[in-house]
Coordinates of C-alpha atoms and ligand atoms in Angstrom, one line a residue:
X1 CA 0.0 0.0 0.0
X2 CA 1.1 3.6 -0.2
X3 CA 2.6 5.5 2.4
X4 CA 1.5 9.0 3.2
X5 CA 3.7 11.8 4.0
X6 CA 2.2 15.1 5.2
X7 CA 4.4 18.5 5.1
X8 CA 3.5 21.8 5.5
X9 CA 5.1 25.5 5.2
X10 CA 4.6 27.6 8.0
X11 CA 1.6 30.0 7.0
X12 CA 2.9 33.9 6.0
X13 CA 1.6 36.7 8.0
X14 CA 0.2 38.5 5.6
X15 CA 1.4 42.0 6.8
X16 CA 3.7 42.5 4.0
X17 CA 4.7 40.7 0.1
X18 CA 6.3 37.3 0.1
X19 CA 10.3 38.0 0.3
X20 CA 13.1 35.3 0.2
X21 CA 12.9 34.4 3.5
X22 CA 9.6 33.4 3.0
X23 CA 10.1 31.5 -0.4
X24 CA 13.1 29.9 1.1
X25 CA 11.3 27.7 3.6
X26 CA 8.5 27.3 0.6
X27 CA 11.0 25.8 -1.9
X28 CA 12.6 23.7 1.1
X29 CA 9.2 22.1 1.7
X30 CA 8.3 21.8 -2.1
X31 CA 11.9 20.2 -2.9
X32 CA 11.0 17.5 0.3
X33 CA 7.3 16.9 -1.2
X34 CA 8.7 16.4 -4.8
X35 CA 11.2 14.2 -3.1
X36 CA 9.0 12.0 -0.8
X37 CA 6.5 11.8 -3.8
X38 CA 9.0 10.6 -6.5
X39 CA 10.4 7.7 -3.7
X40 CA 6.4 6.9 -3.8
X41 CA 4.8 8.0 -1.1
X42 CA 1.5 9.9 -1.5
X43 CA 2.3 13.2 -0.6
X44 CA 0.1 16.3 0.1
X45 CA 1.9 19.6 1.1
X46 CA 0.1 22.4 2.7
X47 CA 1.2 25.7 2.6
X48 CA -0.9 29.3 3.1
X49 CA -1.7 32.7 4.9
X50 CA -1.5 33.8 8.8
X51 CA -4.4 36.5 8.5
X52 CA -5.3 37.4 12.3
X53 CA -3.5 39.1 14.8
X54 CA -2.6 42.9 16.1
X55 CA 0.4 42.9 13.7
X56 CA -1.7 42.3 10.6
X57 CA -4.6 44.5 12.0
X58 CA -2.1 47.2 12.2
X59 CA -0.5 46.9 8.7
X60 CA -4.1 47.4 7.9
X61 CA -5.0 50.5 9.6
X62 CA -1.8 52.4 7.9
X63 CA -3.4 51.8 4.8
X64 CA -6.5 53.0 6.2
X65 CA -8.1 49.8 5.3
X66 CA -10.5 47.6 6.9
X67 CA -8.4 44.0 7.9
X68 CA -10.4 42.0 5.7
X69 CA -10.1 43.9 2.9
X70 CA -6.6 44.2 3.4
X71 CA -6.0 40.5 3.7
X72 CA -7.7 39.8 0.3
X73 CA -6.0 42.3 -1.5
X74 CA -2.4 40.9 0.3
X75 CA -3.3 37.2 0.3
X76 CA -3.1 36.0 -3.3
X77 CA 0.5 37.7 -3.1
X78 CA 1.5 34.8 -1.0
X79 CA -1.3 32.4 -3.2
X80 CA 0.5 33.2 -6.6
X81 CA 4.0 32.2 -4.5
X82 CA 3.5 28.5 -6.0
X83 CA 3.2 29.5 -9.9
X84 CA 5.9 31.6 -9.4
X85 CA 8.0 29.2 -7.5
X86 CA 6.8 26.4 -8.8
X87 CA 5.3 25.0 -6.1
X88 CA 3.3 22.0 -5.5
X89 CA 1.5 22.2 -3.2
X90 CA -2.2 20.3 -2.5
X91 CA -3.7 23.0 -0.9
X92 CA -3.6 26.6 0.1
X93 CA -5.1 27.6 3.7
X94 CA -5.9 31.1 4.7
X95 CA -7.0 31.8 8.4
X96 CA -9.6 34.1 7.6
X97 CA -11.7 30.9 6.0
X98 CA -14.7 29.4 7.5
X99 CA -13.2 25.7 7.0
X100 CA -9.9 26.9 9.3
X101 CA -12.5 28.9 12.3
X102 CA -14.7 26.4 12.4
X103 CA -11.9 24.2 13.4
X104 CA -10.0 26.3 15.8
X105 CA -13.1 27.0 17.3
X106 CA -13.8 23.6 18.0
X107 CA -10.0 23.1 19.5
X108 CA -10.6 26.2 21.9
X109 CA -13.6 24.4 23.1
X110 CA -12.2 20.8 23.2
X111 CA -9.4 22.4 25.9
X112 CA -12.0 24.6 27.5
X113 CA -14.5 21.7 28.1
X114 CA -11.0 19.8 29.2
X115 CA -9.9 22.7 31.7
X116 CA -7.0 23.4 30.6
X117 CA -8.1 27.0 29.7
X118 CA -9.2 29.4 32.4
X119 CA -10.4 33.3 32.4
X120 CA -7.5 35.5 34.6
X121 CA -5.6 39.0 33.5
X122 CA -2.2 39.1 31.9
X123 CA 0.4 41.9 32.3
X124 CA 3.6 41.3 30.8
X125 CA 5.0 42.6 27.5
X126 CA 4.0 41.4 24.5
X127 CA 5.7 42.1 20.9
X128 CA 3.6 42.8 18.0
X129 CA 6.1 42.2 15.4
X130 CA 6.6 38.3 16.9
X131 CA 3.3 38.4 18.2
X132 CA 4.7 36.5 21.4
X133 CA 4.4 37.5 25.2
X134 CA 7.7 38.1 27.4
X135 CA 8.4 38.3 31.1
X136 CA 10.9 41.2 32.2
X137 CA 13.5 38.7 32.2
X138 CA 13.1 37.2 28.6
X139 CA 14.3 41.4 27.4
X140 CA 17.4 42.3 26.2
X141 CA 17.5 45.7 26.6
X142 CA 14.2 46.4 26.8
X143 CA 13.3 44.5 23.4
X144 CA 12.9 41.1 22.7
X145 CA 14.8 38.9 21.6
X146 CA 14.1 39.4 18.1
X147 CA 15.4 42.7 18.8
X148 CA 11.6 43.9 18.1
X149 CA 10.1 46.8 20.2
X150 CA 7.6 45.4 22.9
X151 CA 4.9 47.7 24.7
X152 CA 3.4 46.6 28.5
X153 CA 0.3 44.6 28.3
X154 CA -2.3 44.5 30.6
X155 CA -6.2 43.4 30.3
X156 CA -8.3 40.4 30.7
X157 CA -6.8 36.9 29.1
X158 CA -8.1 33.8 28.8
X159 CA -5.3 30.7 30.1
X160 CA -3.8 27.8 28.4
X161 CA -2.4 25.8 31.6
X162 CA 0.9 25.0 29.7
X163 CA 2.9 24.4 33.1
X164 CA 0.7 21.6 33.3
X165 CA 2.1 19.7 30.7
X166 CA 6.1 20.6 31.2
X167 CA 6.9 17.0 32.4
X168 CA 4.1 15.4 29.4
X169 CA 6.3 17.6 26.8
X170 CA 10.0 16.2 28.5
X171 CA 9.2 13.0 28.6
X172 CA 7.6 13.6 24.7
X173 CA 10.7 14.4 23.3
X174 CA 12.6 11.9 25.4
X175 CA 10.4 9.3 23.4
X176 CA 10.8 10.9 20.4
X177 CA 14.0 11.9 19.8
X178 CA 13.8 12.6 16.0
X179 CA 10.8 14.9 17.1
X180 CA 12.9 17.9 16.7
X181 CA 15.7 18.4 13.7
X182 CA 18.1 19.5 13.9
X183 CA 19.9 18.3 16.8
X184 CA 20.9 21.7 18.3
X185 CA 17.8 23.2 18.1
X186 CA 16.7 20.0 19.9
X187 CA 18.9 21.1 23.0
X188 CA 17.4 24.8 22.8
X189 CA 13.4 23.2 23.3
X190 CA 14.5 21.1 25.8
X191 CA 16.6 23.7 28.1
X192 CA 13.7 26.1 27.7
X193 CA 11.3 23.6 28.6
X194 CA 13.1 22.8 31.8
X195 CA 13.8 25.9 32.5
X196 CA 9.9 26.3 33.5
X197 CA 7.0 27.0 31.4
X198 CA 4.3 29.3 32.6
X199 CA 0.7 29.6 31.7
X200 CA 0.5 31.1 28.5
X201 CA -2.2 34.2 27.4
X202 CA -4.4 32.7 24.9
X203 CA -6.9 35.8 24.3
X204 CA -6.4 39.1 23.6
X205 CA -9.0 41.8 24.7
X206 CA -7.0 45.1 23.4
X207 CA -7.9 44.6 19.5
X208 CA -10.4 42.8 17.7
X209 CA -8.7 41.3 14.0
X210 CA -9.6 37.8 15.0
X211 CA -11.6 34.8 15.6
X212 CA -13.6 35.4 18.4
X213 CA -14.0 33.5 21.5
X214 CA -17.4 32.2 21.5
X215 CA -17.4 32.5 25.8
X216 CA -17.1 35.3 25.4
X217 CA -16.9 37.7 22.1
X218 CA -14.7 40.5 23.5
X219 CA -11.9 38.5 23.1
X220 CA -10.1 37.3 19.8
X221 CA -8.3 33.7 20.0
X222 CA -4.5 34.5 20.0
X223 CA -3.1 34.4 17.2
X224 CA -0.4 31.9 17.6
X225 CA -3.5 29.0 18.6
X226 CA -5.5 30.5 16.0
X227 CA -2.8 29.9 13.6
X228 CA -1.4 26.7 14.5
X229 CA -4.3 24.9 14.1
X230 CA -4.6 25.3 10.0
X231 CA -2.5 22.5 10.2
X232 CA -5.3 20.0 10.8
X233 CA -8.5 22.4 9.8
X234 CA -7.1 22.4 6.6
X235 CA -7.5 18.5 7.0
X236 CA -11.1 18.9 7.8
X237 CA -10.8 18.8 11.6
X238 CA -13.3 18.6 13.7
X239 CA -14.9 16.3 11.0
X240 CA -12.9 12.7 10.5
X241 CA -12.6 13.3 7.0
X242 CA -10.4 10.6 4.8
X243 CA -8.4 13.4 4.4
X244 CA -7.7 13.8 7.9
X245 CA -7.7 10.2 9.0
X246 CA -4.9 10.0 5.9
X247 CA -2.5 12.7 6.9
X248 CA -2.3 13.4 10.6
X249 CA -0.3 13.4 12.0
X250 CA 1.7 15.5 10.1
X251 CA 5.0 14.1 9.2
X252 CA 7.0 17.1 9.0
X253 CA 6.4 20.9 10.5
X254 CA 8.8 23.2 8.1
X255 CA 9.5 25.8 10.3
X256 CA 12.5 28.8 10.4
X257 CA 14.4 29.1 13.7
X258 CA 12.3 31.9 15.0
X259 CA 9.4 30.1 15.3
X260 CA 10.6 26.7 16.8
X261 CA 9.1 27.1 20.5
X262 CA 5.6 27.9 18.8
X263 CA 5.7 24.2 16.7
X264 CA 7.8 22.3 19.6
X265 CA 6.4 23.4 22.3
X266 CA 3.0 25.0 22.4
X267 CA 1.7 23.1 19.7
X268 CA 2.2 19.4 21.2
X269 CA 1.0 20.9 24.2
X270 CA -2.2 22.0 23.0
X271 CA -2.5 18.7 20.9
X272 CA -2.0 16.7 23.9
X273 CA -4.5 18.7 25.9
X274 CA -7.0 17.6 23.2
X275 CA -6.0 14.3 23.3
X276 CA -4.8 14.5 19.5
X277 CA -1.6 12.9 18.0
X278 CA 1.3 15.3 18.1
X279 CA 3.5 15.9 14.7
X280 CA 5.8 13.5 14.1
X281 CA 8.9 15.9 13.2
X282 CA 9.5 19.9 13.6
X283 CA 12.5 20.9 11.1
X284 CA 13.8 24.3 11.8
X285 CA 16.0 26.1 9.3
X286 CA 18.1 29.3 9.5
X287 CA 17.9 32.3 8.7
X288 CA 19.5 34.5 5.3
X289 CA 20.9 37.4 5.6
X290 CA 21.7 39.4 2.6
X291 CA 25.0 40.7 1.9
X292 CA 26.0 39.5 5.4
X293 CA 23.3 41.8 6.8
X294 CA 20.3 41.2 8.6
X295 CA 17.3 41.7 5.8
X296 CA 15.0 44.8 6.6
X297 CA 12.7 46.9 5.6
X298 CA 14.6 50.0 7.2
X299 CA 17.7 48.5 5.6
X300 CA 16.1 48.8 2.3
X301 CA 17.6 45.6 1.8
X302 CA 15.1 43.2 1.0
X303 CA 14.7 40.5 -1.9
X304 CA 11.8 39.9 -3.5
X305 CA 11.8 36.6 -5.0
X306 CA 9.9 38.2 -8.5
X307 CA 12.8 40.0 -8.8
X308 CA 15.2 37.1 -8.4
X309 CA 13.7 34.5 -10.6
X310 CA 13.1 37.6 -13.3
X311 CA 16.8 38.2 -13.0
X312 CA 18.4 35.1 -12.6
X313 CA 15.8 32.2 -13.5
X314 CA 13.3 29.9 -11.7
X315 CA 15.1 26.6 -11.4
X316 CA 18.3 28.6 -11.0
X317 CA 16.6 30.4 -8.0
X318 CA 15.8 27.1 -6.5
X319 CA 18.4 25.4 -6.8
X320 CA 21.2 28.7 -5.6
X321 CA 18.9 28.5 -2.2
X322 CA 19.2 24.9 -1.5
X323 CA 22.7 24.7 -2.9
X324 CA 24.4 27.4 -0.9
X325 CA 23.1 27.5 2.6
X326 CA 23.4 24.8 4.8
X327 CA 20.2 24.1 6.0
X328 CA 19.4 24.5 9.4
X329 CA 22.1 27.0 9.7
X330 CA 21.7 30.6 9.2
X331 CA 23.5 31.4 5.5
X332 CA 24.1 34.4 3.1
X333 CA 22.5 35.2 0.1
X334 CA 24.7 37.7 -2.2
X335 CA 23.9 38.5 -6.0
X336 CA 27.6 37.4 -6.8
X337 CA 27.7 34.1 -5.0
X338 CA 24.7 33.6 -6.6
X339 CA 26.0 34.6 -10.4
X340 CA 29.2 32.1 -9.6
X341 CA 27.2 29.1 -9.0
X342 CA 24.8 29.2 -11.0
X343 CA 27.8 29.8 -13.7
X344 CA 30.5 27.0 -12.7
X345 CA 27.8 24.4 -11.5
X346 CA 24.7 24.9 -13.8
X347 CA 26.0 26.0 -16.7
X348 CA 29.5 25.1 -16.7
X349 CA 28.8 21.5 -15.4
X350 CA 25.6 20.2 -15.6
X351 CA 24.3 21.8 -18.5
X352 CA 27.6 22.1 -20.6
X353 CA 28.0 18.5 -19.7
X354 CA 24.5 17.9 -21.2
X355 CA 24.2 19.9 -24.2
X356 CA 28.1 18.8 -25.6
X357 CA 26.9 14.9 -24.7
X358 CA 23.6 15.4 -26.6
X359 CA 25.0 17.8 -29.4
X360 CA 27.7 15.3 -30.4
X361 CA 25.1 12.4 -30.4
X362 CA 23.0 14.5 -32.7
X363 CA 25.3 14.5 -34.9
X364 CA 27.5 11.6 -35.0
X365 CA 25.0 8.2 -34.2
X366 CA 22.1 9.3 -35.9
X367 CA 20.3 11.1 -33.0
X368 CA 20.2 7.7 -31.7
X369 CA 20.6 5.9 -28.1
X370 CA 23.7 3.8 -29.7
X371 CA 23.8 0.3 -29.9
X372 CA 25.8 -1.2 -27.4
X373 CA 25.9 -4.3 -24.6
X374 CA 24.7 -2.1 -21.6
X375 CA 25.4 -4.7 -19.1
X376 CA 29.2 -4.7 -19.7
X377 CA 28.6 -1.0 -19.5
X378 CA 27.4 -1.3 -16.4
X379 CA 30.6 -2.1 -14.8
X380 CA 32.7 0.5 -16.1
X381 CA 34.0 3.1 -13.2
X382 CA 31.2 6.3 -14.7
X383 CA 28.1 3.7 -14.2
X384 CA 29.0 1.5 -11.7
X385 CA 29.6 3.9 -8.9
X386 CA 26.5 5.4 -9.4
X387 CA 23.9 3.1 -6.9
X388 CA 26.5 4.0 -3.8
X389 CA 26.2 7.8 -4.7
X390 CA 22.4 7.2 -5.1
X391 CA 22.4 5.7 -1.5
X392 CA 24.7 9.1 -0.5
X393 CA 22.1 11.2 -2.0
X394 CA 18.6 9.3 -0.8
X395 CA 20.4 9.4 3.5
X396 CA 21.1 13.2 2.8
X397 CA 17.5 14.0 1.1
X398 CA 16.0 12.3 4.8
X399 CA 17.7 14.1 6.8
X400 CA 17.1 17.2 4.1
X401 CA 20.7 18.0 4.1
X402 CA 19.7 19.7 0.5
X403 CA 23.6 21.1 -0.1
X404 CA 24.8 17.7 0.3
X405 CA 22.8 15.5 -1.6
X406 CA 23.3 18.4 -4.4
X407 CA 27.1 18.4 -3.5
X408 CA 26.9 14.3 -4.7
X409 CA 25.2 15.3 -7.8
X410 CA 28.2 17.5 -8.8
X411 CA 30.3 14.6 -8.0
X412 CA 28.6 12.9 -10.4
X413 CA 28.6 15.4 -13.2
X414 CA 32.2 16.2 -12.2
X415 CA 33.0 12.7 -12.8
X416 CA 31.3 12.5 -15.7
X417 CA 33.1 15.8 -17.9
X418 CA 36.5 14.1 -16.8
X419 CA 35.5 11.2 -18.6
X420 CA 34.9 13.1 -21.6
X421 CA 38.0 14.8 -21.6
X422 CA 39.6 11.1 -21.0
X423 CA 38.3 9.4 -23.4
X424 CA 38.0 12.3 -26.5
X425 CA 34.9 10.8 -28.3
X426 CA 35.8 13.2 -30.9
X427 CA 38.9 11.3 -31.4
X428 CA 37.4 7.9 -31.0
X429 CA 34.7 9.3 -34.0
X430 CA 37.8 8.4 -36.2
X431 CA 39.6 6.1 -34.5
X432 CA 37.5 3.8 -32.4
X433 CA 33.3 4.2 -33.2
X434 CA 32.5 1.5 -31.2
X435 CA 33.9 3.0 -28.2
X436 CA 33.0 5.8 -29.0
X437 CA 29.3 4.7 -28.8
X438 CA 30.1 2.9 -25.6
X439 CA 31.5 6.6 -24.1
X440 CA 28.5 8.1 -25.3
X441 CA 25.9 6.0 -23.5
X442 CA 27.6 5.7 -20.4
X443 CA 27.5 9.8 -20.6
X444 CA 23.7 9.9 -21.5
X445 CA 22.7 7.3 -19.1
X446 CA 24.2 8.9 -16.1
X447 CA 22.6 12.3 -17.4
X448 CA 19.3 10.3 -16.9
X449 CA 20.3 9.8 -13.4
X450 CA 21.7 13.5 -12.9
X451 CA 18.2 14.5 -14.2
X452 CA 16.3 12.2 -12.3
X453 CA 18.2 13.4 -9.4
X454 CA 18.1 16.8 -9.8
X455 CA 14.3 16.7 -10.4
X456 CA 13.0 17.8 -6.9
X457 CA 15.3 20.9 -7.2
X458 CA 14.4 22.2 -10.5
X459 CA 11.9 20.2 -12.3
X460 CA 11.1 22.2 -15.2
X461 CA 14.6 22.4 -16.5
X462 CA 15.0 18.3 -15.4
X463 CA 11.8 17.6 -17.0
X464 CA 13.3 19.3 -20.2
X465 CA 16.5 17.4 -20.0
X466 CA 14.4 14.0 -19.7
X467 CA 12.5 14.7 -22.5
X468 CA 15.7 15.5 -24.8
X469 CA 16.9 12.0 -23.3
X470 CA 13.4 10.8 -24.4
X471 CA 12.4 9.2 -20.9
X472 CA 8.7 8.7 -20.4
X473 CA 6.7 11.0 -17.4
X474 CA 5.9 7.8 -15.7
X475 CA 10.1 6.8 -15.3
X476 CA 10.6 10.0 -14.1
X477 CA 10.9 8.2 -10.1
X478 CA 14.1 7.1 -8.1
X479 CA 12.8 3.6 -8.9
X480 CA 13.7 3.5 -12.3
X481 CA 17.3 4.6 -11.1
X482 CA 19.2 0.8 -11.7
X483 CA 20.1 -1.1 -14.9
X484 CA 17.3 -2.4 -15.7
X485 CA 15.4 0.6 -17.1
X486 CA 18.7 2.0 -18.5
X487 CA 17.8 4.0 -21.7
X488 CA 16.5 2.1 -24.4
X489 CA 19.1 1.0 -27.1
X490 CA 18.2 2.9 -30.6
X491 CA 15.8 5.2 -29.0
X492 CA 15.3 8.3 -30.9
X493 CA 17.0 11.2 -29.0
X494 CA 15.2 15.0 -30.1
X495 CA 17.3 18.1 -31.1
X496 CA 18.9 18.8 -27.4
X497 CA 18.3 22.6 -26.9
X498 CA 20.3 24.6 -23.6
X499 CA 19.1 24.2 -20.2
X500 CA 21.1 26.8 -18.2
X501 CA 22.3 29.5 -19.9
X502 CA 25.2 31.8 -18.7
X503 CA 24.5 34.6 -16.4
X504 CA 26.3 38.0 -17.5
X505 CA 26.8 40.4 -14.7
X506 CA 25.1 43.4 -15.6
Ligands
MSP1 N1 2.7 33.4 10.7 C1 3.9 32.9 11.4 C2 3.9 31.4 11.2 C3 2.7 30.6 11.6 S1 2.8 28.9 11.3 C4 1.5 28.3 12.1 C5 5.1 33.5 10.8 N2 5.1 34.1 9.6 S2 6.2 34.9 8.9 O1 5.7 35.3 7.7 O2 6.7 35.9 9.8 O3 7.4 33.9 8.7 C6 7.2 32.7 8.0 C7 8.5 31.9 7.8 O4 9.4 32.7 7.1 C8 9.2 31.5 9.1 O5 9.5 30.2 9.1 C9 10.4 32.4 9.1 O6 11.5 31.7 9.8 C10 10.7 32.5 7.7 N3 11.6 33.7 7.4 C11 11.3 35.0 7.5 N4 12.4 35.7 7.3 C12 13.4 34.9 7.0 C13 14.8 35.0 6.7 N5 15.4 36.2 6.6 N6 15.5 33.9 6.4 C14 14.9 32.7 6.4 N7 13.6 32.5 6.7 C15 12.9 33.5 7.2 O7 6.1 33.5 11.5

């Protein structure tokens, strides 16, 4: 039977345009879901729009609009993210929807009816801009810290009894130590867990922009609960629907380093307060600075993917991100680091690699896959090393180290234009034809790996190379990655056209 594998993006706030922060966890998630769904798991991949809250109610009132009003207009920003990026995912969830209230609702109930939610006052600080609450000691020079402002809080607050469930949540990850990845961030959760966890505010009473508490309608659910929750209303919760009973628990939370203690903490509490299954896995990534500068509004420093993917190209885009930053640590992003890779690796290796292999077979074997015994093949050096590196790859992909899995690729393809240069099929055109064949298959069968490899990354560009290789959509999966669906001998191979072409600094 198929497996099911459920991921999901964090949800945007929808305060401001998508930039590459944003489409950087995005593509990360897509590039996993494309992944988990070509090893043949049924995959669906949620992604969407954080509408509520004081921050997104006050973005509205400096435009002098009303917040719903301002989230539609904002929304499809975020929405049109996927054509743009290219992502696939199976649905699209925005908080303001009936389908995502009618669900948080019911949670807020489920814990009310369940006590672990009680009527008291808060006063504490609370920052907009993370929409979290601090005690004096959490500040760093009176800001949190984010480094955002925070203002003194005081008014009437419903209660999630989270110190309640301190030792449930130690002993949680203690059963589940893959829960949180990676490993350092594990460490983080689990000090701040032990350090104590008090109460937490789970109305607000100073604003209105969001869903209200039906108790009692002068308070809005906070935002953070509100928001969490899309992650199973968008699977049809409170109703058992298949789609629910399929996917949660969710196998992965996608989730920057900021917000870690929201997914690792407060959410498995709450979920365990409702008696529901918790996540199986929170993956926190870093953050990008840009130029080797935090990326602001004030610094006038901020990326906006349309601009990058205008500029530099949509698989290049995707494939610079995953390529360059290590994920889970925090990494750079700089037009010229960007310019040199996607030079020397996708147009100087990959695609140079596949255009001279497919140019040269044009012309000299009758745009044919040549005829040759593909088993002997098989144990030359280029081919035969290729199921360990696929192992190498498949371990990194799990544990979505995406610049190492990549860096085995470029092994590959490194390997691959030295054995060009080695064996000259140019010179072997007058001296030696059957090798010459030989060299060119073992070249255009390991480009159907690189492709097939590569797909998750940047499948429109893959896709293109598969079709000049003249590989059906349904072989397009790591299964067909062994022998026995090597390309078919006298295959006809189409005029190959450029994949990556050569960026020019301007
Ligand atoms: N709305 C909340 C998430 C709720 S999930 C139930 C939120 N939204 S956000 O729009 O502020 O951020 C969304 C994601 O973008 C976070 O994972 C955050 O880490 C990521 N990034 C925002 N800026 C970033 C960088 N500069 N670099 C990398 N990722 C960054 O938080």
């Amino acid at each position: 039977m198929q497996k099911n594998y459920y991921i999901t993006s964090p949800i945007y706030y929808v305060n401001d345009l998508p930039h590459i922060g944003t489409a950087y966890t995005s593509i990360a998630c897509d590039v996993m879901a494309r992944f988990m769904r070509m090893s043949g798991f049924k995959v669906r991949f949620l992604t969407g729009c954080d509408e509520h809250g004081q921050k997104v109610e006050k973005s509205a009132a400096n435009k002098g609009m009303d917040p719903q009003s301002f989230t539609d207009e904002i929304s499809p920003n975020f929405r049109n993210l996927s054509d743009l990026l290219n992502l696939s995912n199976d649905d699209f969830i925005r908080t303001t929807e009936d389908r995502h209230k009618k669900g948080a609702i019911f949670l807020w109930n489920k814990l009310l009816e369940a006590g672990h939610i009680y009527l008291s006052k808060y006063s504490g600080w609370y920052s907009v801009r993370d929409e979290a609450f601090f005690v004096e000691k959490d500040l760093i020079d009176g800001k949190a810290p984010t480094g955002a402002p925070v203002e003194w809080v005081e008014e009437d607050s419903y209660f999630f009894a989270l110190s309640k469930f301190q030792d449930k949540l130690l002993e949680f990850y203690q059963n589940n130590p893959g829960f949180i990845q990676p490993e350092s961030r594990k460490n983080e959760v689990i000090s701040f867990v032990k350090s104590g966890l008090l109460d937490l505010s789970v109305s607000r009473t100073s604003f209105k922009w969001g869903i209200k508490i039906p108790q009692n309608p002068e308070h809005v659910m906070y935002v953070w609960l509100d928001a969490l929750t899309n992650y199973i209303s968008a699977l049809g919760y409170p109703d058992e629907t298949d789609l629910y009973k399929s996917f949660w628990p969710a196998d992965v939370h996608m989730v920057g380093k900021d917000i870690l203690r929201f997914h690792a903490v407060y959410w498995p509490a709450f979920l365990m307060a409702a008696e529901l299954p918790c996540p199986k896995r929170i993956v926190a990534h870093g953050w990008l600075t840009i130029d080797g500068e935090k990326m602001s509004k004030s610094l006038g420093n901020v990326v906006n993917p349309v601009d990058l993917v205008n500029e530099f190209g949509l698989d290049q885009t995707r494939y610079f991100l995953m390529r360059e930053i290590i994920f889970g640590q925090d990494g750079n992003f700089s037009k010229e680091a960007m310019r040199n890779r996607v030079n020397s690796e996708l147009a100087n290796n990959i695609g140079n690699l596949a255009q001279r292999t497919l140019a040269f077979i044009n012309k000299n074997t009758g745009a044919k896959v040549p005829e040759i015994d593909i088993i002997k093949l098989y144990q030359e050096d280029l081919l035969s090393k290729l199921p360990l590196k696929i192992e190498e790859y498949m371990s990194f992909m799990q544990m979505k180290k995406f610049n190492n899995a990549l860096d085995i690729v470029i092994d590959i393809t490194n390997g691959a234009n030295a054995f060009i240069d080695v064996e000259a099929p140019w010179v072997l055109r007058k001296t030696d034809v059957i090798r010459m064949e030989q060299v060119l298959y073992m070249l255009i069968e390991t480009l159907r790996y690189v492709a097939i490899l590569l797909l998750p990354f940047m499948p429109d560009s893959m896709n293109k190379l598969l079709d000049q290789l003249n590989i059906k959509n349904e072989e397009r999966l790591f299964e067909y990655l062994s022998s026995k669906y090597a390309l078919k001998v006298g295959n006809d191979l189409p005029q190959p056209q450029g994949i990556f072409p050569r960026i020019v600094p301007n």
